[in-house]
Tab-separated table of C-alpha atoms in Angstrom:
chain	number	residue	atom	x	y	z
A	7	MET	CA	-0.006	0.018	0.008
A	8	ALA	CA	1.464	3.291	-0.999
A	9	ARG	CA	3.097	5.818	1.806
A	10	PHE	CA	1.815	8.528	0.451
A	11	ASN	CA	-0.879	10.240	-1.420
A	12	LEU	CA	0.786	13.393	-2.837
A	13	LYS	CA	2.462	11.612	-6.691
A	14	GLU	CA	3.396	14.817	-8.994
A	15	ILE	CA	4.125	18.037	-8.586
A	16	LYS	CA	4.898	20.626	-11.447
A	17	LEU	CA	5.505	23.745	-10.945
A	18	PHE	CA	8.662	26.511	-12.537
A	19	VAL	CA	11.151	26.772	-10.701
A	20	PRO	CA	12.997	30.756	-10.328
A	21	GLU	CA	16.495	30.151	-9.036
A	22	TYR	CA	17.088	28.244	-12.731
A	23	ALA	CA	14.194	30.168	-14.160
A	24	THR	CA	12.307	26.621	-15.584
A	25	GLU	CA	9.805	23.995	-15.029
A	26	ALA	CA	9.860	21.514	-12.672
A	27	THR	CA	8.817	17.723	-12.044
A	28	ILE	CA	8.668	16.209	-8.560
A	29	ARG	CA	6.998	12.959	-7.644
A	30	VAL	CA	7.549	10.421	-5.153
A	31	ASN	CA	8.910	7.848	-6.011
A	32	GLU	CA	8.043	4.485	-3.094
A	33	GLY	CA	9.614	2.095	-5.153
A	34	HIS	CA	13.125	3.626	-5.108
A	35	SER	CA	15.988	0.672	-5.760
A	36	SER	CA	17.892	1.570	-1.891
A	37	GLY	CA	14.460	0.520	-0.122
A	38	LYS	CA	13.340	3.703	0.520
A	39	PRO	CA	10.967	6.707	-0.500
A	40	HIS	CA	12.805	9.588	-2.582
A	41	LEU	CA	12.038	13.277	-3.427
A	42	GLU	CA	12.825	13.065	-7.317
A	43	THR	CA	12.924	16.043	-9.318
A	44	THR	CA	13.608	17.019	-12.925
A	45	TYR	CA	14.066	19.617	-14.445
A	46	ALA	CA	12.770	21.364	-17.807
A	47	LYS	CA	16.297	22.111	-18.159
A	48	ALA	CA	19.334	21.299	-16.203
A	49	PRO	CA	20.555	23.756	-14.227
A	50	THR	CA	23.422	25.644	-15.161
A	51	GLY	CA	26.748	23.452	-13.197
A	52	GLY	CA	23.439	21.100	-11.907
A	53	GLN	CA	21.945	18.474	-13.194
A	54	LYS	CA	18.365	17.835	-14.729
A	55	ASN	CA	17.388	14.661	-12.115
A	56	VAL	CA	17.376	14.855	-8.018
A	57	ALA	CA	16.602	12.904	-5.946
A	58	ALA	CA	17.047	12.946	-2.166
A	59	ALA	CA	14.957	9.818	0.896
A	60	ILE	CA	12.039	10.611	2.414
A	61	PRO	CA	12.710	10.153	6.065
A	62	ASP	CA	10.105	7.614	7.732
A	63	ASP	CA	8.606	9.734	9.699
A	64	TRP	CA	7.440	12.036	6.874
A	65	THR	CA	3.630	12.751	5.524
A	66	ASP	CA	2.200	14.451	2.982
A	67	SER	CA	2.217	17.199	4.954
A	68	ASP	CA	5.741	17.220	5.703
A	69	LEU	CA	6.263	17.423	2.119
A	70	LEU	CA	3.887	20.123	0.887
A	71	GLU	CA	5.616	21.918	4.162
A	72	LEU	CA	8.769	21.841	2.095
A	73	LEU	CA	8.271	22.663	-1.343
A	74	SER	CA	6.338	25.304	0.340
A	75	GLN	CA	8.912	26.338	1.912
A	76	PRO	CA	10.257	30.397	1.181
A	77	HIS	CA	12.542	31.011	-1.748
A	78	ARG	CA	15.878	32.542	-1.259
A	79	ASN	CA	16.905	35.028	-3.392
A	80	GLY	CA	20.268	36.900	-3.325
A	81	THR	CA	22.309	34.926	-1.244
A	82	GLY	CA	24.168	32.887	-4.059
A	83	ARG	CA	22.768	29.496	-2.278
A	84	ASP	CA	19.567	30.063	-4.163
A	85	TRP	CA	18.201	26.395	-4.737
A	86	PRO	CA	14.653	25.635	-4.363
A	87	ALA	CA	15.018	23.990	-0.467
A	88	TRP	CA	13.929	20.900	-1.258
A	89	GLU	CA	18.082	20.635	-2.702
A	90	ILE	CA	18.814	22.173	0.741
A	91	PRO	CA	19.312	19.094	2.595
A	92	ALA	CA	22.399	18.266	-0.404
A	93	SER	CA	22.705	21.672	-1.211
A	94	ASP	CA	23.921	22.491	2.303
A	95	HIS	CA	24.439	20.052	4.599
A	96	ALA	CA	25.826	17.473	2.792
A	97	SER	CA	22.825	14.815	3.014
A	98	PRO	CA	20.705	12.066	0.642
A	99	TRP	CA	17.946	12.175	3.259
A	100	LEU	CA	15.734	15.911	3.623
A	101	PHE	CA	15.234	16.880	7.076
A	102	ARG	CA	13.965	19.638	8.896
A	103	PHE	CA	15.391	23.070	8.539
A	104	TRP	CA	13.384	25.779	8.326
A	105	LYS	CA	12.473	23.927	11.402
A	106	GLY	CA	16.493	23.890	13.239
A	107	GLU	CA	16.351	20.089	12.457
A	108	LYS	CA	19.931	18.825	12.328
A	109	PRO	CA	20.491	15.994	9.580
A	110	PRO	CA	20.556	12.523	9.672
A	111	LYS	CA	23.489	10.668	10.666
A	112	SER	CA	23.613	8.196	7.948
């Protein structure tokens, strides 16, 4: 049975000036569900596809809260919220950084 109702969201990513499709992949080869993003065009110096593991205690509400985080513009580290765990903390896991959580130990 699927753990998440959230299956796919399409949105515009102003940091990269492109469209993105965000999906929950509950059948990821690691055995852990992943939030996967496919950009219509790859960001400069970035990848067209990115993925991060979703923690066991997360729900659809946590994912939506992550996706609705405000953009950080003009910081020199302007990437979408779902990329912050990997880009700022080298974490393969999502975590609630906006609530002061620290990256999980792998």
